[in-house]
PDB file of C-alpha atoms in Angstrom:
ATOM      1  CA  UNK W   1     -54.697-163.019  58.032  1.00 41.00           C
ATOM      2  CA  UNK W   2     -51.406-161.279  57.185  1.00 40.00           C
ATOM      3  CA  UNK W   3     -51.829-158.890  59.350  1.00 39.00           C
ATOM      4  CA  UNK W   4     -52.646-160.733  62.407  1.00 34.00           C
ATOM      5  CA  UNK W   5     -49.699-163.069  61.788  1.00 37.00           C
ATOM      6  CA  UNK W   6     -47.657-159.751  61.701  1.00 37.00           C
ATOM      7  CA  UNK W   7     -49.278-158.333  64.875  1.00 37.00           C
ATOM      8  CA  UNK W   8     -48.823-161.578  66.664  1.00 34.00           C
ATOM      9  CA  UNK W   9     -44.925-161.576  65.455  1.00 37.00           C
ATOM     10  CA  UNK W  10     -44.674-157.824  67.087  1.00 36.00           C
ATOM     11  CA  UNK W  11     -46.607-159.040  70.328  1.00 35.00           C
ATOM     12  CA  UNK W  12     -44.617-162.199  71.304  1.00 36.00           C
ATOM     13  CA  UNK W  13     -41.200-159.836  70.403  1.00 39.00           C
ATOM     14  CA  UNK W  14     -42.270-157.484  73.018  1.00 39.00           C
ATOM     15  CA  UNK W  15     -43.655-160.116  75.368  1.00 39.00           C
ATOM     16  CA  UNK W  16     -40.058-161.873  75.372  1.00 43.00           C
ATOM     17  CA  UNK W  17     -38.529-158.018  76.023  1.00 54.00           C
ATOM     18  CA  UNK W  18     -40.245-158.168  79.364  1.00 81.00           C
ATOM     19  CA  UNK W  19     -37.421-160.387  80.968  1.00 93.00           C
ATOM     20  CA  UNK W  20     -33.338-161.284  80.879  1.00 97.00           C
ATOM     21  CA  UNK W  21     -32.375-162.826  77.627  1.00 97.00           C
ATOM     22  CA  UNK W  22     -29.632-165.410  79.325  1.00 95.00           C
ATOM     23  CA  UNK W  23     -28.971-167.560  75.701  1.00 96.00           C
ATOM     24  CA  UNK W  24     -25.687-165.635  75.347  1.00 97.00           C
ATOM     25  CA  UNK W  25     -24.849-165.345  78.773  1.00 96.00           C
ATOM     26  CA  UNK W  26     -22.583-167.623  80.745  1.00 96.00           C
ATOM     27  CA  UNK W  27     -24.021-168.364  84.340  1.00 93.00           C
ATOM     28  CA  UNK W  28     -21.297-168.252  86.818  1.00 86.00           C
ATOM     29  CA  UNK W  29     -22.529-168.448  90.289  1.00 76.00           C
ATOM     30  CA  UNK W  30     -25.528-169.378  91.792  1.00 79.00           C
ATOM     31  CA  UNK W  31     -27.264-168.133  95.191  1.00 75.00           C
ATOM     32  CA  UNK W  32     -27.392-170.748  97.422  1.00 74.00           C
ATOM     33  CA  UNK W  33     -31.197-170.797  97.570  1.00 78.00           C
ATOM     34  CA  UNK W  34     -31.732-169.948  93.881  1.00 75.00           C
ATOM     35  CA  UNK W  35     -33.118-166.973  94.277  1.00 86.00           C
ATOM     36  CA  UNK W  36     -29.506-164.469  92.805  1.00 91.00           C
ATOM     37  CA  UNK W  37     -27.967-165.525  89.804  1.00 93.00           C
ATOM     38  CA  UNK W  38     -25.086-164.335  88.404  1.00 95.00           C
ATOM     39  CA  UNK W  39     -24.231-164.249  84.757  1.00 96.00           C
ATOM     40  CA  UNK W  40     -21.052-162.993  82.698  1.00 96.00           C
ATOM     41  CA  UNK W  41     -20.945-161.681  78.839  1.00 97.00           C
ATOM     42  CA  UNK W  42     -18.381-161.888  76.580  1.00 97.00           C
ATOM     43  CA  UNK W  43     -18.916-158.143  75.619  1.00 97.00           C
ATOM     44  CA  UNK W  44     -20.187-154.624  76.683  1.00 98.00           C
ATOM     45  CA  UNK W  45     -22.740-155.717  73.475  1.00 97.00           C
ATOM     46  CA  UNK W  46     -23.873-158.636  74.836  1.00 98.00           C
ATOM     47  CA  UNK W  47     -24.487-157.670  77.938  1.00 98.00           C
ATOM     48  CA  UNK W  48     -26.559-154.936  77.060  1.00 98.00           C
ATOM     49  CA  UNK W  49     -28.396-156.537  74.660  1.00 97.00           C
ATOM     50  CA  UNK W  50     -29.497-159.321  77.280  1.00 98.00           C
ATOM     51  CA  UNK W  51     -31.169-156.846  79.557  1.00 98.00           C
ATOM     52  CA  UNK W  52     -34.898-155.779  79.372  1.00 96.00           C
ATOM     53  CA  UNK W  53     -34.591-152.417  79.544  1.00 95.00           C
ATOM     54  CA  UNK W  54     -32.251-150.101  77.590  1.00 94.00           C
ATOM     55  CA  UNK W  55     -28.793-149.036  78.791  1.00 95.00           C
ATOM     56  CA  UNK W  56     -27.162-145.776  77.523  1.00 93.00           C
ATOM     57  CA  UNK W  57     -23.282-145.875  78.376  1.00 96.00           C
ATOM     58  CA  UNK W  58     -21.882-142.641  78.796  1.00 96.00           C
ATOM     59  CA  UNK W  59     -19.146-141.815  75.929  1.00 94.00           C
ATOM     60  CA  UNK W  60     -17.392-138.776  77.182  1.00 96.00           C
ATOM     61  CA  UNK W  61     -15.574-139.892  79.736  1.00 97.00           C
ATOM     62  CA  UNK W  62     -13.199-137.812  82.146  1.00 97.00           C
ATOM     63  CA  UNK W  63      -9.890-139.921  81.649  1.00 97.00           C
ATOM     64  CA  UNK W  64      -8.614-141.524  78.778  1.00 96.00           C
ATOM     65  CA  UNK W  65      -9.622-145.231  78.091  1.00 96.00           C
ATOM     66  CA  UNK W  66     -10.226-148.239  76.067  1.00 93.00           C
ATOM     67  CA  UNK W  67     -13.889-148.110  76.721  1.00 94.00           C
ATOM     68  CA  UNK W  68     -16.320-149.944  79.053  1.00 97.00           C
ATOM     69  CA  UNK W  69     -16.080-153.520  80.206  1.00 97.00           C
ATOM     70  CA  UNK W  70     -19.064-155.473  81.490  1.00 97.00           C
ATOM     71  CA  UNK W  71     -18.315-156.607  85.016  1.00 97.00           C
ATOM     72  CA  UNK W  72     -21.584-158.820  84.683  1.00 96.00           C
ATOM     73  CA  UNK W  73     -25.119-159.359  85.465  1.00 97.00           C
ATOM     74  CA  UNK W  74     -26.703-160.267  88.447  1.00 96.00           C
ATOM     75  CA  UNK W  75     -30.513-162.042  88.466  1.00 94.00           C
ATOM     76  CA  UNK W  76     -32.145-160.964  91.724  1.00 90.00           C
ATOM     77  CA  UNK W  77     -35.039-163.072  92.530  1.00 88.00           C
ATOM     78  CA  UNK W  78     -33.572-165.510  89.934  1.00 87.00           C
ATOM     79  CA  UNK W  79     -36.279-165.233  87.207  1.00 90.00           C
ATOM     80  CA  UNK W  80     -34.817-161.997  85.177  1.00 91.00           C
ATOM     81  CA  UNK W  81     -37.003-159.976  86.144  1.00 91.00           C
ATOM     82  CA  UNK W  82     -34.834-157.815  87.761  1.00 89.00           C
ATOM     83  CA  UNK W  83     -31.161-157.897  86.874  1.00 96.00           C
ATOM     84  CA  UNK W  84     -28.753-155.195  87.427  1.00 97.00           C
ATOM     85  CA  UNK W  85     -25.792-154.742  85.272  1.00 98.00           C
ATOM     86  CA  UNK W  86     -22.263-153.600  85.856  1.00 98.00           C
ATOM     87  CA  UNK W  87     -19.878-151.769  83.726  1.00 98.00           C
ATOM     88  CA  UNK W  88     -16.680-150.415  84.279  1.00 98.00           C
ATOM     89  CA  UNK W  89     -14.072-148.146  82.860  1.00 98.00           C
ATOM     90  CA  UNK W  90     -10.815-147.879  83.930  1.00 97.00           C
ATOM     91  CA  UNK W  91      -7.361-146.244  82.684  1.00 96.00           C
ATOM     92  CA  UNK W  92      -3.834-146.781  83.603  1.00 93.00           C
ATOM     93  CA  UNK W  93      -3.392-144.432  86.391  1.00 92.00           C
ATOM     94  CA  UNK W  94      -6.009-146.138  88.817  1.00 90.00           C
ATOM     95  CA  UNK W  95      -9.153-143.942  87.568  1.00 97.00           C
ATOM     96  CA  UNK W  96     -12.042-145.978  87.330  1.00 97.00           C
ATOM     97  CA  UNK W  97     -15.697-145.622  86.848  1.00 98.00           C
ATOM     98  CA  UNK W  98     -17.859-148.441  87.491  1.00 98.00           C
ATOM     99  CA  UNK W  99     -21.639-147.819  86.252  1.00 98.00           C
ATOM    100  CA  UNK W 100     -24.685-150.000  87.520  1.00 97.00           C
ATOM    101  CA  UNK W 101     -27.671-150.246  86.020  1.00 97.00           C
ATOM    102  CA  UNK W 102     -31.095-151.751  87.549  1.00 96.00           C
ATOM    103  CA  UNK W 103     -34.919-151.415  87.453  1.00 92.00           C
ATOM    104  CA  UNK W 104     -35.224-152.179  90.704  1.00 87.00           C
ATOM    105  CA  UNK W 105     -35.834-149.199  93.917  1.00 82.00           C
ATOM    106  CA  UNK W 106     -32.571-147.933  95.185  1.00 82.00           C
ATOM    107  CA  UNK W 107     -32.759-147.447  99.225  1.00 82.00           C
ATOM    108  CA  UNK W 108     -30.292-145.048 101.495  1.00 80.00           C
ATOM    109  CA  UNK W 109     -30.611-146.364 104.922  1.00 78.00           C
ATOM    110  CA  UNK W 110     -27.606-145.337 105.726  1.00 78.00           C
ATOM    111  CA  UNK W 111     -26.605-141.964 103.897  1.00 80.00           C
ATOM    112  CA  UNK W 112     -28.155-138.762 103.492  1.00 85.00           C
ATOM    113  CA  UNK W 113     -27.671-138.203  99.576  1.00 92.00           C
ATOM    114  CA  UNK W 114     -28.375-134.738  97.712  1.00 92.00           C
ATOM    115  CA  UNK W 115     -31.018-134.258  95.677  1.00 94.00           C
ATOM    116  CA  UNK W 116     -29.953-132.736  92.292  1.00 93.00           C
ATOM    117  CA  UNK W 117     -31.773-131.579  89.432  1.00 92.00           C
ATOM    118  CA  UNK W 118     -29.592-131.639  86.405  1.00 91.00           C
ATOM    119  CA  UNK W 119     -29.798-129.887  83.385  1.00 88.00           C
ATOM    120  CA  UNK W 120     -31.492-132.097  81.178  1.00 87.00           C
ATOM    121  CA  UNK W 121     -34.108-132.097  83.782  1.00 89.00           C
ATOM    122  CA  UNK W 122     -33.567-135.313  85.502  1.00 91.00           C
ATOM    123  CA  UNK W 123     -33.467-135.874  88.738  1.00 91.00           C
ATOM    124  CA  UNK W 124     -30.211-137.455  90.446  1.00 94.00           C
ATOM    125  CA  UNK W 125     -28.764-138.572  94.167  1.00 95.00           C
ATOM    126  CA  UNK W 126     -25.406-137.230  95.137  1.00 96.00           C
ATOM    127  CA  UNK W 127     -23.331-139.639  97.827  1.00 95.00           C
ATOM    128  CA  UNK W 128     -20.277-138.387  99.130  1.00 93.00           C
ATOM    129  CA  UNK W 129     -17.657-138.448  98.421  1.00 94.00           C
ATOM    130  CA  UNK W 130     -18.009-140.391  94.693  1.00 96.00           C
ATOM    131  CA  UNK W 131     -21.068-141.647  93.905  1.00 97.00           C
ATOM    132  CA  UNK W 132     -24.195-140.437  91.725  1.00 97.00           C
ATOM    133  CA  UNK W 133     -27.647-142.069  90.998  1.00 97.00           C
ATOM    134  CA  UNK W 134     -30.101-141.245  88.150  1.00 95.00           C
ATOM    135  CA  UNK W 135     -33.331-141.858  87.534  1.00 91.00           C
ATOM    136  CA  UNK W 136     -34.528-142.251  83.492  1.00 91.00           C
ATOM    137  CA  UNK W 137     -37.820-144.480  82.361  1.00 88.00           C
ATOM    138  CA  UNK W 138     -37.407-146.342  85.587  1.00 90.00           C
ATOM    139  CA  UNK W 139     -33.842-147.198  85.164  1.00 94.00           C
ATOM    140  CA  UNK W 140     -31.839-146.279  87.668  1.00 95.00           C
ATOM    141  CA  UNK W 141     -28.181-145.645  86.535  1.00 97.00           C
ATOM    142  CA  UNK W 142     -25.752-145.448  89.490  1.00 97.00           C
ATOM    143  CA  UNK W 143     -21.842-143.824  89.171  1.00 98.00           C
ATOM    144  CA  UNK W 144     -18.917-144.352  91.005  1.00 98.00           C
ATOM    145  CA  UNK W 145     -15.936-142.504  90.227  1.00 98.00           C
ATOM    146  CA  UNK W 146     -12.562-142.843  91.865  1.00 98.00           C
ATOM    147  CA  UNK W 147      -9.717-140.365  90.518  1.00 97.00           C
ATOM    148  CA  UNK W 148      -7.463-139.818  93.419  1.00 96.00           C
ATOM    149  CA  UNK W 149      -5.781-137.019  91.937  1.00 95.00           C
ATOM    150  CA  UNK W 150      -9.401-134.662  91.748  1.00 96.00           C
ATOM    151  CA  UNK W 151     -11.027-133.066  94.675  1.00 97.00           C
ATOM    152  CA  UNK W 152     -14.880-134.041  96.081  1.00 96.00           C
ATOM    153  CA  UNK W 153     -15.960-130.733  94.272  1.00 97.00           C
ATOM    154  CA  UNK W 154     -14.716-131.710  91.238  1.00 98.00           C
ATOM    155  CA  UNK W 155     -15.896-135.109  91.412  1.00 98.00           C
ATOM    156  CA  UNK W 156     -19.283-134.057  91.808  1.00 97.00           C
ATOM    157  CA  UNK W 157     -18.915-131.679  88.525  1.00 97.00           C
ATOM    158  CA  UNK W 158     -17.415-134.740  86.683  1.00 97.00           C
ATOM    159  CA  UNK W 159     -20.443-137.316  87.349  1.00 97.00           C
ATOM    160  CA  UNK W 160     -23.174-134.650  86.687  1.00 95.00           C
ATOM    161  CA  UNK W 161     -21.273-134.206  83.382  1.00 96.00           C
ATOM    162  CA  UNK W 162     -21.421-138.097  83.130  1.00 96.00           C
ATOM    163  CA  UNK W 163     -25.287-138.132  83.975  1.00 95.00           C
ATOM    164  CA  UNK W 164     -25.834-135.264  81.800  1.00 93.00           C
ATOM    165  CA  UNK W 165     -25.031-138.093  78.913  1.00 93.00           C
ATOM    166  CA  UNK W 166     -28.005-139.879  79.264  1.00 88.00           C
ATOM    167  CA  UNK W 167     -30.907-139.158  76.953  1.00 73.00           C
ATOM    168  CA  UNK W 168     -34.732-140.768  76.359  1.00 60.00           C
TER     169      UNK W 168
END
């Protein structure tokens, strides 16, 4: 009996991983039809915590800051089944990286991006001139980094660097 009670403990744990966890979220907007919801945390913490899927920030990053701040979460389809979640970093000279993370299919109608194989064997997207997606246990992590003061080339080396970061 003890172990059953103990099994069912472990199943309904993972059964309630399976979706957004919005109890220490603040809703903030609403789709008109209900179907997009948007959400904001009070932390980086929070935020990830809420998701159903696991988020790996980066911590080297390639300007000096405070750390990340969670720009939000939005609910597509409204259910939390698939929420993406946005982070950014930012320092005082106007360098910024802003990190999204989602579970849903990434599409490029309109750009041609390069397909990368990075060192720790994952594959990622390049879009010029500053932008960088990754693919890790269906997660998609997507980069943009703005640093006037660097060159394309060197933006590129600087978000494989980032990517490079992310582990199992």
């Amino acid at each position: 009996m003890k172990k059953y009670i103990i099994i069912s403990g472990l199943l309904l744990l993972v059964g309630c991983s399976n979706g957004l966890d919005t109890s220490q979220l603040s809703e903030s907007q609403q789709g008109e039809d209900g179907l997009i919801k948007f959400y904001s945390a009070p932390s980086v913490e929070v935020a990830i915590d809420a998701l159903p899927y696991e988020v790996n920030l980066p911590e080297q990053l390639p300007f000096e800051t405070e750390g990340f701040k969670t720009l939000g979460i939005t609910d597509f389809g409204g259910k939390g089944k698939n929420p993406e979640a946005q982070f950014m970093a930012i320092d005082e000279k106007e360098n910024n990286l802003i990190l999204s993370t989602t579970t849903a299919h990434r599409e490029y109608p309109d750009s041609d991006p390069g397909e990368i194989t990075l060192d720790n064997g994952y594959q990622a997207f390049y879009m010029v001139p500053n932008g960088l997606d990754i693919i890790v246990k269906h997660i998609t992590y997507s980069y943009t980094l703005i640093m006037p003061q660097l060159e394309e080339k060197q933006i590129k080396e600087e978000l494989m660097k980032l990517a490079e970061q992310i582990s199992d």
